[in-house]
Coordinates of C-alpha atoms in Angstrom, one line a residue:
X972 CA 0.0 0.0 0.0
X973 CA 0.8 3.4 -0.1
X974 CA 0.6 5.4 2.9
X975 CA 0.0 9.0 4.1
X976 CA 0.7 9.8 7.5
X977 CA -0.6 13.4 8.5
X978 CA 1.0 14.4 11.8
X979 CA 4.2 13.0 13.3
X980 CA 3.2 12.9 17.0
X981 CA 3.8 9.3 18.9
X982 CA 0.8 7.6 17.1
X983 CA 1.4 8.3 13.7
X984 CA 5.3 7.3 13.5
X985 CA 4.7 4.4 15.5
X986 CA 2.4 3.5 13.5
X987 CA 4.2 3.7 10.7
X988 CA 7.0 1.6 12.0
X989 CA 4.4 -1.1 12.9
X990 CA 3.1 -1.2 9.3
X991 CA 6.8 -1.2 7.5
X992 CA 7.9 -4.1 10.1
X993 CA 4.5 -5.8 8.4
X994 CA 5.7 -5.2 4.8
X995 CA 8.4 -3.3 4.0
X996 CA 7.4 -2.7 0.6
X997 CA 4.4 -0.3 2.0
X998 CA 5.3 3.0 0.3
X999 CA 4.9 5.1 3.7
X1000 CA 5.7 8.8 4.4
X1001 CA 4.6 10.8 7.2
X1002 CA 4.2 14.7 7.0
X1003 CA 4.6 17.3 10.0
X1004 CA 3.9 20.7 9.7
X1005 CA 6.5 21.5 12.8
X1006 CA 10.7 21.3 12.4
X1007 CA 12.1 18.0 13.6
X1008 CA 12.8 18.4 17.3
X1009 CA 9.7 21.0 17.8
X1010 CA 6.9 20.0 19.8
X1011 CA 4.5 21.2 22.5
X1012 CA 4.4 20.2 26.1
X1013 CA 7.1 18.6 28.4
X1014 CA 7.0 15.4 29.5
X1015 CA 4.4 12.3 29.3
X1016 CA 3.4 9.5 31.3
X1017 CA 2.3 6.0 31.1
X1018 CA 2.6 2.1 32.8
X1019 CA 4.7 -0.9 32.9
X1020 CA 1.6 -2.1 30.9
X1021 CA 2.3 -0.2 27.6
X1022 CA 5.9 -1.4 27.4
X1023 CA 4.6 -4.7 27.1
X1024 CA 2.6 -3.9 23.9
X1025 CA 5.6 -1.8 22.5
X1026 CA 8.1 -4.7 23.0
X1027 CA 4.9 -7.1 20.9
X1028 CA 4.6 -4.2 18.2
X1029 CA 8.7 -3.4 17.9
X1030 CA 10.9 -4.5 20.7
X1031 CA 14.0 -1.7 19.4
X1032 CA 11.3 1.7 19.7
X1033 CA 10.3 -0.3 22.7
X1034 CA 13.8 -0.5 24.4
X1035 CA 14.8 3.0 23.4
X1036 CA 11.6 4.5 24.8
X1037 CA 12.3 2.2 28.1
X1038 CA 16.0 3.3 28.2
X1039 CA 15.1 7.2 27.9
X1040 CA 11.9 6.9 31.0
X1041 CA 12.3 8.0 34.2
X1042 CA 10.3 5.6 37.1
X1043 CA 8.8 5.9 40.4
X1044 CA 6.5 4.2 42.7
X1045 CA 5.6 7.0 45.1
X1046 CA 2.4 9.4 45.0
X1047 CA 3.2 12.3 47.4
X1048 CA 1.0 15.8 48.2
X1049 CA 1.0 19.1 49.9
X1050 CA -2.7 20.0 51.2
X1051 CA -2.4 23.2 53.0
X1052 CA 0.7 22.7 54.4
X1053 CA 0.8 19.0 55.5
X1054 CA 3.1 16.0 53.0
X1055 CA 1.1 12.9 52.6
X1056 CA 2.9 9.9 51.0
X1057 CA 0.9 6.7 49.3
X1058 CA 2.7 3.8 48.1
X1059 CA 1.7 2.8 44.3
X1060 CA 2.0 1.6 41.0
X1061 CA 5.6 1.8 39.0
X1062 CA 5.3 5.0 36.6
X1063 CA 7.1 6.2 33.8
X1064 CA 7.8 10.2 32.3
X1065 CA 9.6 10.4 29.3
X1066 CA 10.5 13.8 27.3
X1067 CA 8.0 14.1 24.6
X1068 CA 10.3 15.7 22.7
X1069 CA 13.1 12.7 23.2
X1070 CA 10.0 10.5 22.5
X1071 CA 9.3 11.6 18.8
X1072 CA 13.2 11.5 18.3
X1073 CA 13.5 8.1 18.7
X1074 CA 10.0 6.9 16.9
X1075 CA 11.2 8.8 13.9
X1076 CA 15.1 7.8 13.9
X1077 CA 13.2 4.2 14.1
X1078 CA 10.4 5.1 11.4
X1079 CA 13.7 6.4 8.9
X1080 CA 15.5 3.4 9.5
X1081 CA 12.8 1.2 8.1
X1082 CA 12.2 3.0 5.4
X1083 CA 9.6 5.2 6.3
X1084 CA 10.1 8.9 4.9
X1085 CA 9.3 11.5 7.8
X1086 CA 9.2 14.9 5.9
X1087 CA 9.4 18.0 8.7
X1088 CA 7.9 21.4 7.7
X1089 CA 5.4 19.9 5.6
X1090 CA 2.2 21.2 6.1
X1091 CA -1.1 19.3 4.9
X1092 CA -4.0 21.8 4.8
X1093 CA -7.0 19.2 3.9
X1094 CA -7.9 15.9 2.4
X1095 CA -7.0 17.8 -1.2
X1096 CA -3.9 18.5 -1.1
X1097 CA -1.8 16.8 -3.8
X1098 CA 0.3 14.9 -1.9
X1099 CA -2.6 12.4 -0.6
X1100 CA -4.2 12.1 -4.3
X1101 CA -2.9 8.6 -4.8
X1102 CA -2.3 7.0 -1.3
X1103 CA -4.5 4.0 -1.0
X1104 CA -4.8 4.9 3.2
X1105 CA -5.0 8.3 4.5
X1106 CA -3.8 8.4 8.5
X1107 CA -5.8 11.6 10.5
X1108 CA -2.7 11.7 13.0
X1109 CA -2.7 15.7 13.2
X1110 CA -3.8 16.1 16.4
X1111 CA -7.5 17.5 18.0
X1112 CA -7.1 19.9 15.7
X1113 CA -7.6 17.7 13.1
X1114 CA -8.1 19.4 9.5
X1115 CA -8.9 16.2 7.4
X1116 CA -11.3 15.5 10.2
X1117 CA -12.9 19.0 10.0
X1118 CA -13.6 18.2 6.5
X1119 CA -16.0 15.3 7.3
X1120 CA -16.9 16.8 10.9
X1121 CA -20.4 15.9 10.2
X1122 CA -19.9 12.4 8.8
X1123 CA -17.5 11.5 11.5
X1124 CA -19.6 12.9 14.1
X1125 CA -17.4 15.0 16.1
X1126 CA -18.2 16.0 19.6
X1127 CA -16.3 18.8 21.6
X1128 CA -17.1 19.5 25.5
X1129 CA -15.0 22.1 27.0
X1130 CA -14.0 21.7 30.8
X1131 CA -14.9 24.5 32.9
X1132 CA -11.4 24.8 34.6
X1133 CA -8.0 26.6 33.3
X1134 CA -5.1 24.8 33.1
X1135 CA -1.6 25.6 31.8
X1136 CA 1.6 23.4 31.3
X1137 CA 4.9 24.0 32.5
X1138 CA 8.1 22.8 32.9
X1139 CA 10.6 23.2 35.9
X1140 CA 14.5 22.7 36.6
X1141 CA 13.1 20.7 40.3
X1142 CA 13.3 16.6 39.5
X1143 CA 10.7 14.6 41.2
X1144 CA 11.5 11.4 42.2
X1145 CA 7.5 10.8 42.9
X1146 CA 4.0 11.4 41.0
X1147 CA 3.7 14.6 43.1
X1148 CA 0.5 16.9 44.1
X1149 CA 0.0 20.3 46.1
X1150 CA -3.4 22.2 46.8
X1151 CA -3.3 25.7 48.2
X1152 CA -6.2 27.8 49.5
X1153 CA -5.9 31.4 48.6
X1154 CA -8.3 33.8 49.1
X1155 CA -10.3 33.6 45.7
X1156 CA -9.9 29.5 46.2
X1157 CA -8.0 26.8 45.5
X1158 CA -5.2 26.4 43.2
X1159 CA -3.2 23.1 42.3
X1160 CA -0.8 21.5 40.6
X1161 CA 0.5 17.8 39.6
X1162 CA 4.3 17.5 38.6
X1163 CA 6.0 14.1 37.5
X1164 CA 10.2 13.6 36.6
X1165 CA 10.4 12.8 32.8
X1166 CA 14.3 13.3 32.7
X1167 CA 17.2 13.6 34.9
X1168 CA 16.9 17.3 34.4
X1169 CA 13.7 18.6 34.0
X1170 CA 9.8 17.7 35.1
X1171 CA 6.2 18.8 33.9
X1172 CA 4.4 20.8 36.0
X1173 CA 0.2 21.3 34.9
X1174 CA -1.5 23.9 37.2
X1175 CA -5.2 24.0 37.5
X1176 CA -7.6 25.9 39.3
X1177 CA -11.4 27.3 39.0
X1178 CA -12.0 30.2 37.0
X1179 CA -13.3 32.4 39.9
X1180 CA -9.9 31.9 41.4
X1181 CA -8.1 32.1 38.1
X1182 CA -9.7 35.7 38.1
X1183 CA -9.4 36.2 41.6
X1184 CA -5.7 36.0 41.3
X1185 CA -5.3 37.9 38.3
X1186 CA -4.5 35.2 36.3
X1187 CA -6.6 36.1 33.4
X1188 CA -4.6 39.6 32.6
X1189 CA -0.9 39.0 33.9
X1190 CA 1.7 38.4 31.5
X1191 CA 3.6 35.1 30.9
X1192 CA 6.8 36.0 33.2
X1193 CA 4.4 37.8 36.1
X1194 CA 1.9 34.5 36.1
X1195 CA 5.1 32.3 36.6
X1196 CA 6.4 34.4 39.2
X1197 CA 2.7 34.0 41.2
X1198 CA 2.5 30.4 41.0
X1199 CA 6.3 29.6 41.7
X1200 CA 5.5 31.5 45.2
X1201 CA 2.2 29.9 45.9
X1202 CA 4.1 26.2 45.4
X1203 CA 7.3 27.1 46.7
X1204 CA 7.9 24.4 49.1
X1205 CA 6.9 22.1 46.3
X1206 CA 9.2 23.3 43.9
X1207 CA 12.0 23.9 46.5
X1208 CA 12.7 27.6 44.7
X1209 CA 13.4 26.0 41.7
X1210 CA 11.7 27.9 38.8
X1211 CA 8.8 27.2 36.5
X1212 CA 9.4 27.5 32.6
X1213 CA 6.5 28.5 30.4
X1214 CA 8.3 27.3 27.2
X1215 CA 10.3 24.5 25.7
X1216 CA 11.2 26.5 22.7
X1217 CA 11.5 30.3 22.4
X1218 CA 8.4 30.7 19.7
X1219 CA 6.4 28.3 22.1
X1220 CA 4.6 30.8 24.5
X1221 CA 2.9 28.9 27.6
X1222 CA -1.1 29.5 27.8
X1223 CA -3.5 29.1 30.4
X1224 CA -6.5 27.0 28.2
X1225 CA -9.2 24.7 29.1
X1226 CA -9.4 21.2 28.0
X1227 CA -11.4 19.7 25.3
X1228 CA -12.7 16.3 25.5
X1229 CA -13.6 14.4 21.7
X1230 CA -15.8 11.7 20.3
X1231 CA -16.2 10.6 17.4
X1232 CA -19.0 8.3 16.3
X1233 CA -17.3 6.8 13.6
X1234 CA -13.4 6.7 13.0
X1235 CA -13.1 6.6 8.9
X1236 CA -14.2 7.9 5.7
X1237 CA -13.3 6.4 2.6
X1238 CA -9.7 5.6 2.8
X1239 CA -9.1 8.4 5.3
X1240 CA -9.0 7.1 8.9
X1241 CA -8.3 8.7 12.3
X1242 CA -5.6 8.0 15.1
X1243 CA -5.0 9.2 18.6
X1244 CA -6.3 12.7 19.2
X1245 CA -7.8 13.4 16.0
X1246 CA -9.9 10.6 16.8
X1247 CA -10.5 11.4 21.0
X1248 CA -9.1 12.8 23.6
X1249 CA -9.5 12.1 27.5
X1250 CA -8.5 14.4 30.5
X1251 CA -5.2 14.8 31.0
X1252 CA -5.4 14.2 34.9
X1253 CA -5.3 10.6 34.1
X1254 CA -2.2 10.7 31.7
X1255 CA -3.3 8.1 29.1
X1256 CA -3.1 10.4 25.5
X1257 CA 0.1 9.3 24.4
X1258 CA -0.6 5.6 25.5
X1259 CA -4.3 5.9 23.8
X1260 CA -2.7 7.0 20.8
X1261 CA -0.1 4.2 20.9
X1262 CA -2.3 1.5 21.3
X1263 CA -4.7 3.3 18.7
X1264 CA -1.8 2.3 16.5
X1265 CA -1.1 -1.0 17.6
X1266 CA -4.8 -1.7 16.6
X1267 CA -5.2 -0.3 13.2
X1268 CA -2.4 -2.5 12.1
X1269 CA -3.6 -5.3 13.6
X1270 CA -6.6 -4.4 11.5
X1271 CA -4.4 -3.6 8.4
X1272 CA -2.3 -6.9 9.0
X1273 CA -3.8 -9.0 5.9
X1274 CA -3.6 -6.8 3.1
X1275 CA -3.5 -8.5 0.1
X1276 CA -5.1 -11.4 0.7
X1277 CA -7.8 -12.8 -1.7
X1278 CA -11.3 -10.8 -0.7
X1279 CA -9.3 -8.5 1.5
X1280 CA -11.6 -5.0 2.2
X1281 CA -10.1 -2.3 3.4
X1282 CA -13.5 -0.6 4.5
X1283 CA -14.4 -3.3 6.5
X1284 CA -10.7 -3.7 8.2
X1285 CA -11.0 0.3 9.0
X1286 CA -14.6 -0.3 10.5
X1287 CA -13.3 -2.9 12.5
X1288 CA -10.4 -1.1 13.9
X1289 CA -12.7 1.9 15.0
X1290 CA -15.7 -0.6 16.5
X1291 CA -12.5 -2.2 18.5
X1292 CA -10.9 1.0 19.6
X1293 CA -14.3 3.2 20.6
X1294 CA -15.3 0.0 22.9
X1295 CA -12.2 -0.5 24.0
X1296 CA -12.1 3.1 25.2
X1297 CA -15.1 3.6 27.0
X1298 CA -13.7 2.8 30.4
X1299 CA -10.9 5.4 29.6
X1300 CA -12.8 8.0 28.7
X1301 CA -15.2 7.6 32.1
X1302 CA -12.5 7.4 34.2
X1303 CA -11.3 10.4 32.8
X1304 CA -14.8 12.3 32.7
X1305 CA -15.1 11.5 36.8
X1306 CA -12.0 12.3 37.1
X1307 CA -12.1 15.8 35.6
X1308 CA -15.1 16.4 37.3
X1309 CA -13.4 15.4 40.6
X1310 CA -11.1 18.4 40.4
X1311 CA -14.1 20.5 39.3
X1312 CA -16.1 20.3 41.8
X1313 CA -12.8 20.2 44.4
X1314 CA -13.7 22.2 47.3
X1315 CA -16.0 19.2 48.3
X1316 CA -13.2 17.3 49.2
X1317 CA -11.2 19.9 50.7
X1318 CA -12.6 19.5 54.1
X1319 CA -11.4 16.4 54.5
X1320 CA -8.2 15.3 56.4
X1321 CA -5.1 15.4 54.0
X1322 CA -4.8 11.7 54.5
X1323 CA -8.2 11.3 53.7
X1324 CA -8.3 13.8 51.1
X1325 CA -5.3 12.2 49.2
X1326 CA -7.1 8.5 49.2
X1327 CA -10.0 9.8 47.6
X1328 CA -7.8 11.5 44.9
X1329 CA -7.0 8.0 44.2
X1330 CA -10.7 7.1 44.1
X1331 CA -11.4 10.1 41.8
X1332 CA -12.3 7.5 39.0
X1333 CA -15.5 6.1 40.5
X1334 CA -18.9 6.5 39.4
X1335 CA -19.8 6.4 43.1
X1336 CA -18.2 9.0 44.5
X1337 CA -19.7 12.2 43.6
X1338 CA -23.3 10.7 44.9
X1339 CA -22.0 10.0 48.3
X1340 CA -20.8 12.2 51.1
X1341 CA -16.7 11.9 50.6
X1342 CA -16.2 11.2 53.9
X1343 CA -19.2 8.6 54.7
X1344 CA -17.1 7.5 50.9
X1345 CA -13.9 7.0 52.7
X1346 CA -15.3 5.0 55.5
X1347 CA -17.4 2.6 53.1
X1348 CA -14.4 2.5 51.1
X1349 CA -11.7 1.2 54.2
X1350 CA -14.7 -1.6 55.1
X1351 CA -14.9 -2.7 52.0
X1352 CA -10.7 -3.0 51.9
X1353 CA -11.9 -5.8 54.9
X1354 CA -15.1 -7.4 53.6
X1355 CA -15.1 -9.1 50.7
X1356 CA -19.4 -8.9 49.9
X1357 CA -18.9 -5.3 50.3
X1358 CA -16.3 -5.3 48.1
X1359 CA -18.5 -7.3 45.0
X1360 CA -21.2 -5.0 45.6
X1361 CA -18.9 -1.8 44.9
X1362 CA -17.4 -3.7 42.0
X1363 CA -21.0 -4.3 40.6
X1364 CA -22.5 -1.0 41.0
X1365 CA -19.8 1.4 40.0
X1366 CA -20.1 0.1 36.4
X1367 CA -23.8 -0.1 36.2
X1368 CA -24.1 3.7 37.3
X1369 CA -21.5 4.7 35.0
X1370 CA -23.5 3.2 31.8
X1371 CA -26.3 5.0 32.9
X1372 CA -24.5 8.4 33.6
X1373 CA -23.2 8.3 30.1
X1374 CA -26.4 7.4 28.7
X1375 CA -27.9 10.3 30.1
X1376 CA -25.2 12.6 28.9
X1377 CA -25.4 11.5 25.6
X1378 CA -29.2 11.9 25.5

């Protein structure tokens, strides 16, 4: 086959590695708009999980992505003033940037021609006149999406709170939180290690205290100078960057979650956040997009065999992938809506307080008084039919939560 590849983000190189490692004589080439080593954001996250998939799909991108990662185990927060520590899951960071290096060297040396500076403004340019499979890879954004909005069936919902993402000098060594009461409200932060040099630091808060604070009209330089004081024992006077690149200014902006009904058109198909995107409090977009991969080419694997159809292997990949991602995209719906509706938990002990962060995912939650939550939730840790019946339940109210949202 011949393939286009519009957008050279994590999904769309590795998946163009996957697809020359299944035939090398696919014709593949992937356009970005931006210059090799550009890209937005700092660092990203994912699990031990995903390595296993990476090593199935291409053990070298695999090993070079597990050689560049940072780890920890640790999940530590400031509430107030008080550190609370909770033991946890192995985690990785990784510097996006780094990342895309390495998918691309490894896309190159397979054959795959990765063209920087190349700019694809819509399903007619020239250069995707003759491919027999279109890849939507360019991001949320998505132009060749756009194009088909109302066949694919795009849905946008805009979160309510600001965010912005920095960088800082401090390492972590743990997944690392602080909340701080000021008087407009609460502020926040979550900061992970993704090199030995440098971690990501995403600050949120409501917009009444975004405007409280003055967030809304200060400049770049005076906004990083407010919320370096506010977490200064977090970020042990190290300071906060705004940009990874001098044309890349830093911006407060509020998140946009996307749905698709249907995932292709034609020959043109969608990957990773052209496709959807979940909150990034639970740190699964580049991993979604990865695995987003992993399954079209699982879906793409028989080409040219007798009977073949290549509508029917792009129908299957998005029927697999939009069912596959509706527990992702409710944990990341509750847990958006968790830091939304933050105060509510605020009262709580820090100890307390920190536990239910790590419940945030649960349908449960939001109907039942946090801390009457946090006692049903430490029984259950001892009683096993209590347990079941939280099992059973969460799921069912979830399905009917989304159903209603939907509607």
């Amino acid at each position: 086959m011949k393939i286009a590849c519009v957008g050279g983000g994590p999904g769309g190189l590795y998946f163009s590695i996957l697809m020359k490692r299944q035939d090398p004589s696919h014709e593949i080439t992937v356009y970005e708009r931006n210059p090799a080593g550009s890209t937005y954001g700092w660092g990203v996250t994912y699990w031990a999980g995903l390595l296993d998939k990476l090593r199935d799909g291409d053990p070298e991108s695999a090993e070079a992505i597990g050689a560049a990662s940072v780890t920890w185990t640790d999940g530590t927060a400031i509430v107030r003033d008080k550190r609370t520590v909770h033991r946890g899951d192995a985690g990785f960071g990784v510097g996006r940037r780094r990342m895309l290096g390495l998918l691309a060297e490894r896309a190159a040396s397979l054959g795959v021609r990765v063209e920087f500076e190349h700019d694809i403004t819509g399903p007619d340019c020239p250069e995707l006149a003759d491919a027999d499979l279109v890849v939507a890879a360019d991001g949320v954004n998505s132009v060749l999406r756009e194009a088909h909005s109302v066949h694919f069936g795009a849905r946008i919902h805009v979160g309510r709170n600001p965010y912005i993402w920095l960088g800082t000098t401090k390492v972590f060594d743990a997944f690392s939180f602080a909340f701080k009461e000021t008087e407009h409200g609460w502020i926040w932060c979550y900061a992970y290690g993704f090199s030995g040099e440098q971690s990501t630091c995403v600050v949120e808060c409501s917009p009444k205290t975004w405007r409280g604070l003055g967030l809304d009209r200060l400049g770049e330089a005076e906004s990083l100078n407010l919320v370096e004081k506010l977490f200064h024992d977090l970020l042990d006077g190290h300071p906060l960057i705004g940009r990874a690149q001098a044309d890349d200014a830093a911006q407060w902006l509020r998140f946009r979650t996307l749905t698709n009904e249907v995932w292709h058109h034609g020959n043109l198909v969608l990957l990773g956040d052209a496709a959807h995107t979940t909150h990034y409090s639970i740190g699964a977009g580049t991993t979604l997009a990865l695995e987003d991969a992993l399954a079209l080419a699982a879906a793409l694997k028989d080409h040219g065999r007798a009977g073949w159809d290549l509508d029917a292997a792009l129908a299957r990949y998005g029927r697999r992938r939009r069912a596959e991602l509706l527990s992702v995209q409710s944990t990341a719906r509750y847990s958006a809506q968790w830091y939304e509706n933050l105060p509510r938990y605020m009262r709580l002990d820090p100890v307390q307080m920190f536990a239910l962060l790590g419940q945030r995912h649960s349908p449960l939650l939001p109907h039942i008084p946090p801390q009457l939550y946090y006692r049903l939730d430490k029984a259950a840790e001892r009683l096993e039919p209590l347990r079941r019946f939280k099992r059973w339940l969460g799921p069912r109210l979830a399905r009917t939560l989304h159903a209603r949202t939907r509607a």
